[in-house]
PDB file of C-alpha atoms in Angstrom:
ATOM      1  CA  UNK A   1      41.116  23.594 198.585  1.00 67.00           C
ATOM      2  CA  UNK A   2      43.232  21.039 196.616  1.00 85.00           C
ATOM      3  CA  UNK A   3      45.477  19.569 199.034  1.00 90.00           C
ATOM      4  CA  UNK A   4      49.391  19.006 198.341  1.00 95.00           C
ATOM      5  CA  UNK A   5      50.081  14.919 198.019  1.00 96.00           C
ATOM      6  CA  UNK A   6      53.338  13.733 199.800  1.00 97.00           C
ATOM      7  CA  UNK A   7      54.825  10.663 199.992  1.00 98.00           C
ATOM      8  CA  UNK A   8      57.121   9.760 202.355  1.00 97.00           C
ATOM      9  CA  UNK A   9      60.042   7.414 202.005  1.00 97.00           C
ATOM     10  CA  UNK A  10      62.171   6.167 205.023  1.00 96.00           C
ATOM     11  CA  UNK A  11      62.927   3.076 206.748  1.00 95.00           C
ATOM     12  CA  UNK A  12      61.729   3.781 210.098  1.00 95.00           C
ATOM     13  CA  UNK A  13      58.136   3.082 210.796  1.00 95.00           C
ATOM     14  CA  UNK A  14      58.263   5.825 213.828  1.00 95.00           C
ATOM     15  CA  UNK A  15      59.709   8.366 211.719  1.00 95.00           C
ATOM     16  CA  UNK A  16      57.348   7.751 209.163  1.00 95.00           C
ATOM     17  CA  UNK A  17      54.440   7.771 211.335  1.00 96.00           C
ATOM     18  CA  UNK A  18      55.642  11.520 213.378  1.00 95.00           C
ATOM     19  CA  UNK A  19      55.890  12.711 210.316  1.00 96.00           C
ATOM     20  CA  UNK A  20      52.862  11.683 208.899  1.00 96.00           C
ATOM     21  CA  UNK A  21      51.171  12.954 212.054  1.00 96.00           C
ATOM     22  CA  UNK A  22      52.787  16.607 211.441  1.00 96.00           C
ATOM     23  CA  UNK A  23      51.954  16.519 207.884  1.00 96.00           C
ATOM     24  CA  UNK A  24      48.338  15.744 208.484  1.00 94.00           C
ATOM     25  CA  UNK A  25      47.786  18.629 210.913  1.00 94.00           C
ATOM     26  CA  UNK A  26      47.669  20.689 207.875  1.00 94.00           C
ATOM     27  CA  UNK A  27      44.059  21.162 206.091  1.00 93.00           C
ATOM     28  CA  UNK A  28      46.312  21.525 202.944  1.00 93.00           C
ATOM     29  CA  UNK A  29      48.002  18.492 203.011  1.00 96.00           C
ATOM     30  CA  UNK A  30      47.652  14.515 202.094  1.00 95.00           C
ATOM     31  CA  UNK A  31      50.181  12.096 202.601  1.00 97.00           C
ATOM     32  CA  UNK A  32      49.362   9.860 199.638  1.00 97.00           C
ATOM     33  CA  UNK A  33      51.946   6.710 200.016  1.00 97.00           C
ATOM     34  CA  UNK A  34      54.333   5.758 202.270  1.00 97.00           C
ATOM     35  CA  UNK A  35      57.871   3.644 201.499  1.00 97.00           C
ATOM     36  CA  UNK A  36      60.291   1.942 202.863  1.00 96.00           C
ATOM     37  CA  UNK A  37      63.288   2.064 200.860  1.00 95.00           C
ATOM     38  CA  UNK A  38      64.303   4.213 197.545  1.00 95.00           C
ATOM     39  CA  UNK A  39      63.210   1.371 195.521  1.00 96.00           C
ATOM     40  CA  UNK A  40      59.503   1.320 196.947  1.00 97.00           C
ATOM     41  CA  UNK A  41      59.581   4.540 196.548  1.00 96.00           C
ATOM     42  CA  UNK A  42      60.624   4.688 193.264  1.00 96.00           C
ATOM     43  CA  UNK A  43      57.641   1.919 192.188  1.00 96.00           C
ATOM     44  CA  UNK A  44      55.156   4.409 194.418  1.00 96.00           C
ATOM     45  CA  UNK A  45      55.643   7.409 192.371  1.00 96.00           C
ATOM     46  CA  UNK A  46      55.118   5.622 189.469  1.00 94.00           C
ATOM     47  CA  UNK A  47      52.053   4.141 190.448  1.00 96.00           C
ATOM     48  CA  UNK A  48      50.431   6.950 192.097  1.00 96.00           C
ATOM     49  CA  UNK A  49      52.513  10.422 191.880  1.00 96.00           C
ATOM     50  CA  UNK A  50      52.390  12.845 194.090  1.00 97.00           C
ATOM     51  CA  UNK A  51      53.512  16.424 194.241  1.00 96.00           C
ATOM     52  CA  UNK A  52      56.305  16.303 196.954  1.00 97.00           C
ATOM     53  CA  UNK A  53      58.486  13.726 197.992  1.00 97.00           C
ATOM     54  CA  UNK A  54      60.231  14.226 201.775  1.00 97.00           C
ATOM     55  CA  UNK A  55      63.230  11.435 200.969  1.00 96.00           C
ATOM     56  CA  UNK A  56      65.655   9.579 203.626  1.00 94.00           C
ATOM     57  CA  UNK A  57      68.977   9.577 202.141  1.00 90.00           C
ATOM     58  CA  UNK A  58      70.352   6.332 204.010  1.00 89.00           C
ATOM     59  CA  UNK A  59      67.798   3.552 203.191  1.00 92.00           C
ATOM     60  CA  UNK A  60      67.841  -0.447 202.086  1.00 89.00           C
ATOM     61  CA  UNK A  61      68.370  -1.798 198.384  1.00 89.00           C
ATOM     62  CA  UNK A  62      68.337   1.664 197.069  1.00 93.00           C
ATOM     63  CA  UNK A  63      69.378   4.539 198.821  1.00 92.00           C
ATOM     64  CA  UNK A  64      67.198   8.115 198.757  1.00 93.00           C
ATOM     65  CA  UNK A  65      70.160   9.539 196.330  1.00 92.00           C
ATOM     66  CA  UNK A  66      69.599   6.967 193.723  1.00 94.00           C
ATOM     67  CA  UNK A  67      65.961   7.132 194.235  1.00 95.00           C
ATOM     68  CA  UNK A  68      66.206  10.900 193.603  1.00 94.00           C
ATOM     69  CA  UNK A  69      67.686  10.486 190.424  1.00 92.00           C
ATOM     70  CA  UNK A  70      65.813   7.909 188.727  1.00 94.00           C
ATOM     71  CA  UNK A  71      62.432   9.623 190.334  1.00 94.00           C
ATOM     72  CA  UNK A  72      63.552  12.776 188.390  1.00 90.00           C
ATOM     73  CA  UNK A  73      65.502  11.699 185.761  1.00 85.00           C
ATOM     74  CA  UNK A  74      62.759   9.489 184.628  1.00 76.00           C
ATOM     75  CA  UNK A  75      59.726  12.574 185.041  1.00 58.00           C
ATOM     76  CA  UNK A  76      59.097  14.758 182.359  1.00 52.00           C
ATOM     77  CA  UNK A  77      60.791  18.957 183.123  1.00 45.00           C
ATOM     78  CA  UNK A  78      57.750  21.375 183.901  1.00 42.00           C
ATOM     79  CA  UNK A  79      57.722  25.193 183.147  1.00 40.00           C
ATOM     80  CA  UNK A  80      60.196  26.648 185.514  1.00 37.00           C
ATOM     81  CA  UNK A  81      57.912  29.969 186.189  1.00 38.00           C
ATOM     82  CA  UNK A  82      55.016  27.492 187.243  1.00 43.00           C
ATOM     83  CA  UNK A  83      54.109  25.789 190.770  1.00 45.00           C
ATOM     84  CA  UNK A  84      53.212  22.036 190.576  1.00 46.00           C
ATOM     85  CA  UNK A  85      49.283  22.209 190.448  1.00 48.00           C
ATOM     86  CA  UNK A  86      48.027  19.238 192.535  1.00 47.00           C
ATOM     87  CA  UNK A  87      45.915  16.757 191.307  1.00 47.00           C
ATOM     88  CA  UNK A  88      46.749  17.043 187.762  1.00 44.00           C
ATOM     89  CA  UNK A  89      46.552  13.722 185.841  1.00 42.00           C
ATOM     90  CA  UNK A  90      49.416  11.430 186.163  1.00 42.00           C
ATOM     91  CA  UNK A  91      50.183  11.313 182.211  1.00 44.00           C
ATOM     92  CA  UNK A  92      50.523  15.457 182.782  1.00 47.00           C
ATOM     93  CA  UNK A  93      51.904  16.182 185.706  1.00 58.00           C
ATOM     94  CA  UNK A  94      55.170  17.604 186.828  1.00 67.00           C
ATOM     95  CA  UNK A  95      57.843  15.808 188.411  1.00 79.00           C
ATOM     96  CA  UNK A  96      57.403  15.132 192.053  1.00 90.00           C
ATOM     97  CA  UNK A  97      59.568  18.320 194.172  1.00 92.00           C
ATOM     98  CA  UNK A  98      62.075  16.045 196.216  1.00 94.00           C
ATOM     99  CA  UNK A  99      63.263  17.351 199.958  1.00 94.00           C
ATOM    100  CA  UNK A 100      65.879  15.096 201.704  1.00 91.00           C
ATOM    101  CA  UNK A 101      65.736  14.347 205.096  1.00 90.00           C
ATOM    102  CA  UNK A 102      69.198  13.353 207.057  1.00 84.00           C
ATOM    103  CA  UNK A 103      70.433  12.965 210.264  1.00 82.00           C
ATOM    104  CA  UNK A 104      74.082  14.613 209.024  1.00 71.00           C
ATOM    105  CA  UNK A 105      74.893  18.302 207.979  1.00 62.00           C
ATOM    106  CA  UNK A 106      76.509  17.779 205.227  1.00 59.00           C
ATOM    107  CA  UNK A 107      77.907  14.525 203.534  1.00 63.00           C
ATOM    108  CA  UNK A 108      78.833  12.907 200.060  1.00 71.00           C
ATOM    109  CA  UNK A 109      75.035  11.685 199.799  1.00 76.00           C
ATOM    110  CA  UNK A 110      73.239  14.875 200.341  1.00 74.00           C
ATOM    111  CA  UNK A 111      76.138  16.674 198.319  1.00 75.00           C
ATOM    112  CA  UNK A 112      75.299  14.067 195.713  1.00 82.00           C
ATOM    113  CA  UNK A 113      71.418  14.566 196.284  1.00 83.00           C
ATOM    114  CA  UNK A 114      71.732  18.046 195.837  1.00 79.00           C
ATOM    115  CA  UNK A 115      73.030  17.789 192.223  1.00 78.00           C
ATOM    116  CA  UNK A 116      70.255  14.903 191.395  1.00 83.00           C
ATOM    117  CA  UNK A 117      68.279  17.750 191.823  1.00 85.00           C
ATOM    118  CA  UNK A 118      66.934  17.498 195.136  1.00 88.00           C
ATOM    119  CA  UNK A 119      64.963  20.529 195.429  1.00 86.00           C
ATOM    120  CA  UNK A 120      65.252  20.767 199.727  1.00 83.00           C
ATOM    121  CA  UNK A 121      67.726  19.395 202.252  1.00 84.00           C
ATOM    122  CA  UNK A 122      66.611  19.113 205.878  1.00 88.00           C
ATOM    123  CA  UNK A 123      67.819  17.766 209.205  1.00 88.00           C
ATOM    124  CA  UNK A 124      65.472  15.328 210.913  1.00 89.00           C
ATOM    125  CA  UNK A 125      65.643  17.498 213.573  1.00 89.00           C
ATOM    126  CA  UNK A 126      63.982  20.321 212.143  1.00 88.00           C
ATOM    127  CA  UNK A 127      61.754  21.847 214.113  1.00 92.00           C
ATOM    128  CA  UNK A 128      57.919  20.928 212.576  1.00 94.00           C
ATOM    129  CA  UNK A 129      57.195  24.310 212.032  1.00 93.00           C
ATOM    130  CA  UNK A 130      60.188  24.909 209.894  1.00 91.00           C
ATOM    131  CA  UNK A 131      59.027  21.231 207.914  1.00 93.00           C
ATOM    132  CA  UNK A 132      55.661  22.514 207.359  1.00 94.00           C
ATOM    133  CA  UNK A 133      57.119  26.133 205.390  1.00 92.00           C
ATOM    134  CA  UNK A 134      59.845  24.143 203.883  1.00 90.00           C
ATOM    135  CA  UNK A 135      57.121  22.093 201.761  1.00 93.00           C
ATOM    136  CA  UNK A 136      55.057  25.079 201.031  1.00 92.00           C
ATOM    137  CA  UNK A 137      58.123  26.828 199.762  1.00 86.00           C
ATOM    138  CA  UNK A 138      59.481  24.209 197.896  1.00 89.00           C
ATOM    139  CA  UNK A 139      56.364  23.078 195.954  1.00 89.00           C
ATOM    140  CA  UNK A 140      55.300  26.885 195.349  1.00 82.00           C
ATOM    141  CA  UNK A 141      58.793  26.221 193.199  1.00 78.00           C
ATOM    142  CA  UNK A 142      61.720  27.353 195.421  1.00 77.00           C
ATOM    143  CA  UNK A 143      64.225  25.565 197.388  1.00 79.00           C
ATOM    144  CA  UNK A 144      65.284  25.251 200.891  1.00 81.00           C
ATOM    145  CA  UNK A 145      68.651  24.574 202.603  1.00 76.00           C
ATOM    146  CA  UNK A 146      68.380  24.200 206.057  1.00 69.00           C
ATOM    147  CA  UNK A 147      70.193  27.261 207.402  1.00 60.00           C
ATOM    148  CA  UNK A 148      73.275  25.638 208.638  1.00 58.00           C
ATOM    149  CA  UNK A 149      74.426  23.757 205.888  1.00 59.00           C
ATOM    150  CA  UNK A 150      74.315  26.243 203.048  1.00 58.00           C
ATOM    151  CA  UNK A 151      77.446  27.658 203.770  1.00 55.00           C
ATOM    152  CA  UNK A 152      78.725  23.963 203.637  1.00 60.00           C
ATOM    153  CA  UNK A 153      77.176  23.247 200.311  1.00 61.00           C
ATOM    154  CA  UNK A 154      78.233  26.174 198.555  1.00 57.00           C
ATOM    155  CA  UNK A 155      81.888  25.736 199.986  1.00 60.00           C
ATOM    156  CA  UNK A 156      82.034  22.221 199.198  1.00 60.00           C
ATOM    157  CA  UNK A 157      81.327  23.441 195.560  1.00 57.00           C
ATOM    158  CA  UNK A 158      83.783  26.233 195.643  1.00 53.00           C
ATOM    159  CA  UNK A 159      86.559  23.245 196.457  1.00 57.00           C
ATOM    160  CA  UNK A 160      85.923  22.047 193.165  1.00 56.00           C
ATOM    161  CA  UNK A 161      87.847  22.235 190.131  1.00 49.00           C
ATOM    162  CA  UNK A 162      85.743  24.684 187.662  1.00 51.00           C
ATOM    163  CA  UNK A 163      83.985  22.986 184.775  1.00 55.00           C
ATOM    164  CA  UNK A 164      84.611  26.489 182.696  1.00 50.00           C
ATOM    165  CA  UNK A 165      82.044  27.193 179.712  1.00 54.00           C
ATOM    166  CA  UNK A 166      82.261  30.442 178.259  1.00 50.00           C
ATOM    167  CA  UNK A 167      78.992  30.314 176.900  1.00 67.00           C
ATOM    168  CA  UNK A 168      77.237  29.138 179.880  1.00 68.00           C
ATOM    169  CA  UNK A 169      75.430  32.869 180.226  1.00 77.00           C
ATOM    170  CA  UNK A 170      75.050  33.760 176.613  1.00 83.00           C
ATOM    171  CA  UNK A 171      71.595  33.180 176.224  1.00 84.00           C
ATOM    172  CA  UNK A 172      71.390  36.005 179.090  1.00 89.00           C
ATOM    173  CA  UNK A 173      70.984  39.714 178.430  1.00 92.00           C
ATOM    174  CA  UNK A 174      73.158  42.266 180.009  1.00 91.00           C
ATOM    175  CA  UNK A 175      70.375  42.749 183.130  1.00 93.00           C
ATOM    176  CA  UNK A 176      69.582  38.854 183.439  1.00 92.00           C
ATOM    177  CA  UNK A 177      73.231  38.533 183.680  1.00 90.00           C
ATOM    178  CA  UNK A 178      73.930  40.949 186.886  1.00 92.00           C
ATOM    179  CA  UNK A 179      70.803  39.694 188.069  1.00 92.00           C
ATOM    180  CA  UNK A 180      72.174  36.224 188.013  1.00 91.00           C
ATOM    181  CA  UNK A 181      75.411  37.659 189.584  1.00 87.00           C
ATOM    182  CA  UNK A 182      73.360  38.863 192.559  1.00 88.00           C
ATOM    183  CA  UNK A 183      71.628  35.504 193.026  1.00 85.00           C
ATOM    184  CA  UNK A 184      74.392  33.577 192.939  1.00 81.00           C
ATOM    185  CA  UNK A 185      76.199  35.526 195.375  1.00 76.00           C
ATOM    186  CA  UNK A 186      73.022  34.830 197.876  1.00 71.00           C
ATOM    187  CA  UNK A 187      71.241  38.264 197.624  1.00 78.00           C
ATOM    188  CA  UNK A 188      67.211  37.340 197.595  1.00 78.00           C
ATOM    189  CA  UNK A 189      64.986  39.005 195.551  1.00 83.00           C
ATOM    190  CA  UNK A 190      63.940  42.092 198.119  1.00 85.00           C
ATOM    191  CA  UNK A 191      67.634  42.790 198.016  1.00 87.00           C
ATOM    192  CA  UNK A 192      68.089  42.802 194.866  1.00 90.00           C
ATOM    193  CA  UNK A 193      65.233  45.099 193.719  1.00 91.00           C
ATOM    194  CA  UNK A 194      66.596  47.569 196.755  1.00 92.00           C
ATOM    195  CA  UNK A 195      70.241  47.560 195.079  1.00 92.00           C
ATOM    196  CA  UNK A 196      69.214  47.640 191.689  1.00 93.00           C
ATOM    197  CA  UNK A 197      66.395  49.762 192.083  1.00 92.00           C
ATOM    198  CA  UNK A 198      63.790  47.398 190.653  1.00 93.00           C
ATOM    199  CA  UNK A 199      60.138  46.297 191.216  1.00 93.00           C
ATOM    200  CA  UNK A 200      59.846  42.867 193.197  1.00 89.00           C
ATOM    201  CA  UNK A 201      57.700  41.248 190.733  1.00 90.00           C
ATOM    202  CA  UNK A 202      60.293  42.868 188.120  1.00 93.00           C
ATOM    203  CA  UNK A 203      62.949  40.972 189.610  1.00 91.00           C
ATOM    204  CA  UNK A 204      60.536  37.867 189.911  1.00 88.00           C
ATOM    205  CA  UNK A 205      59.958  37.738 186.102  1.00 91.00           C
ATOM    206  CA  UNK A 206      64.143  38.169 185.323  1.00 93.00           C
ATOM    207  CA  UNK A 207      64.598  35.197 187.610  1.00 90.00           C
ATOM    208  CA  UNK A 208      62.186  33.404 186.185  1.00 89.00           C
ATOM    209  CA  UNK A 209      63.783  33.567 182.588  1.00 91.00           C
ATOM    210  CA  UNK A 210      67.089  33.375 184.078  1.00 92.00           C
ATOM    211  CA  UNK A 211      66.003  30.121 185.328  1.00 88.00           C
ATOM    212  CA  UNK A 212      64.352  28.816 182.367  1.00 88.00           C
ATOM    213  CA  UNK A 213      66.934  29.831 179.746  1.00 89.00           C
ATOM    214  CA  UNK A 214      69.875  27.970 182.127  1.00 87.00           C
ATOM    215  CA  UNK A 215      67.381  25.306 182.425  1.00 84.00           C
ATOM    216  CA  UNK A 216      67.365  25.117 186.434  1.00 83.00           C
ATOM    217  CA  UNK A 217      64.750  24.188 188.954  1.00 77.00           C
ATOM    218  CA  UNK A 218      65.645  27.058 191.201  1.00 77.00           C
ATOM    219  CA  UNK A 219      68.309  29.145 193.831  1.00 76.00           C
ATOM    220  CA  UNK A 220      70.195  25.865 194.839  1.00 74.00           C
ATOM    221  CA  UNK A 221      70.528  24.645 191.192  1.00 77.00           C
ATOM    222  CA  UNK A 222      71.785  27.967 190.006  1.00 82.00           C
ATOM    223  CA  UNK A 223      74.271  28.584 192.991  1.00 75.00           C
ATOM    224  CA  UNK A 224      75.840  24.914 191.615  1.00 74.00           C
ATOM    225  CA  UNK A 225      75.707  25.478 188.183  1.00 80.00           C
ATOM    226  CA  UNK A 226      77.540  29.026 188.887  1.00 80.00           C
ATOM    227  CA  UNK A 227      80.280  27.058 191.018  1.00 71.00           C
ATOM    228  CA  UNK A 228      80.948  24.774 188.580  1.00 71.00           C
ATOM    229  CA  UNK A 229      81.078  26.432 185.698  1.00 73.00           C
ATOM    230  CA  UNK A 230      83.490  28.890 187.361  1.00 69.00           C
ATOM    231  CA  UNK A 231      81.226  32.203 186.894  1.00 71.00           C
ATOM    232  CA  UNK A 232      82.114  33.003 190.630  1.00 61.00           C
ATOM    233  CA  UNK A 233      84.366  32.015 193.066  1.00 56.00           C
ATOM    234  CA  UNK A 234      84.211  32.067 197.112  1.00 52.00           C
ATOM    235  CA  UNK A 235      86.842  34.949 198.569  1.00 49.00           C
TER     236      UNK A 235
END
């Protein structure tokens, strides 16, 4: 088994270490580096990548939201319809999966996280159970909003003024368009295949090309891009 490399970048030695100690419980996972503010972590994932990223937003010199972007920004896009594959050559690999970790619901730095493309946004709270699936879901290639603050994100984009784009779904066909409908409006993919009356994998592969031709990581990303381009609005 090929184990899934994390790094871990906050400012508190404890944290880091309680963490690490959860993380390592896991046969399946290796927590590669360790830093202690964005800029460290920054140089780290340069130097050694790794596959996930669990990121403090409030840190020294540079804080986890700038980190986040120039950790991403600076990483070459992978095929949205494929997992990271650990262990793959540095010069090949994906860009590492970010999750934040904060001590707030919902502020201006995990809102601004979020659209850096943060692909996971959890308390520090969280219970270690809930850590442990968060990571496995988000490097299989979803994303995860802690429960109680995805009502707050998507309302904090629904305050917004619309960045309109008539064009923004017209590389969409007719089904990947009320398919994107239904997943912006929250509906998961079981629920979708009930109301529509599709296979699950059938409704895996139209995500997966919705995804791709939008050019988004995943759920979060299109819930924000839907938002602000005005293609729903909150009731």
């Amino acid at each position: 088994m090929t184990a899934i490399r994390i790094g871990l970048a906050d400012d508190q030695p404890l944290f880091r270490a309680g963490i690490r100690m959860i993380i390592e419980s896991q046969d399946d996972f290796e927590v590669v580096w360790e830093a202690s503010d964005g800029a460290e972590a920054i140089q780290r994932q340069t130097d050694e990548p790794v596959d996930l990223i669990l990121m403090d937003l409030e840190m020294p010199r540079v804080s986890g939201v700038e980190a986040t972007s120039r950790i991403l920004t600076s990483a070459p896009s992978p095929a949205l319809d494929e997992a990271p594959s650990p262990g793959t050559p540095a010069a090949a690999s994906p860009p590492a999966r970010i999750v934040v970790l904060t001590t707030f619901e919902l502020n201006d730095k995990a809102f601004q996280a979020i659209q850096a493309g943060a692909s996971g946004f959890l308390l520090k709270n969280a219970d270690p159970e809930f850590l442990l699936a968060a990571i496995r879901t988000v490097h299989a290639g979803s994303a995860v909003v802690a429960p109680s603050m995805m009502n707050g994100l998507v309302e904090r984009f629904a305050r917004r003024t619309p960045r309109i784009d008539t064009d923004a779904l017209g590389e969409l066909t007719v089904r990947e368009r009320d398919i994107f409908a239904l997943l912006a409006s929250g509906l998961s993919n079981n629920e979708i295949a009930a109301q529509r009356q599709l296979s699950d994998a059938t409704v895996k592969s139209h995500v997966s090309r919705i995804l791709q031709k939008l050019h988004l990581r995943d759920r979060v990303q299109l819930v924000i891009f839907a938002y602000e381009n005005g293609l729903v609005s909150q009731e």
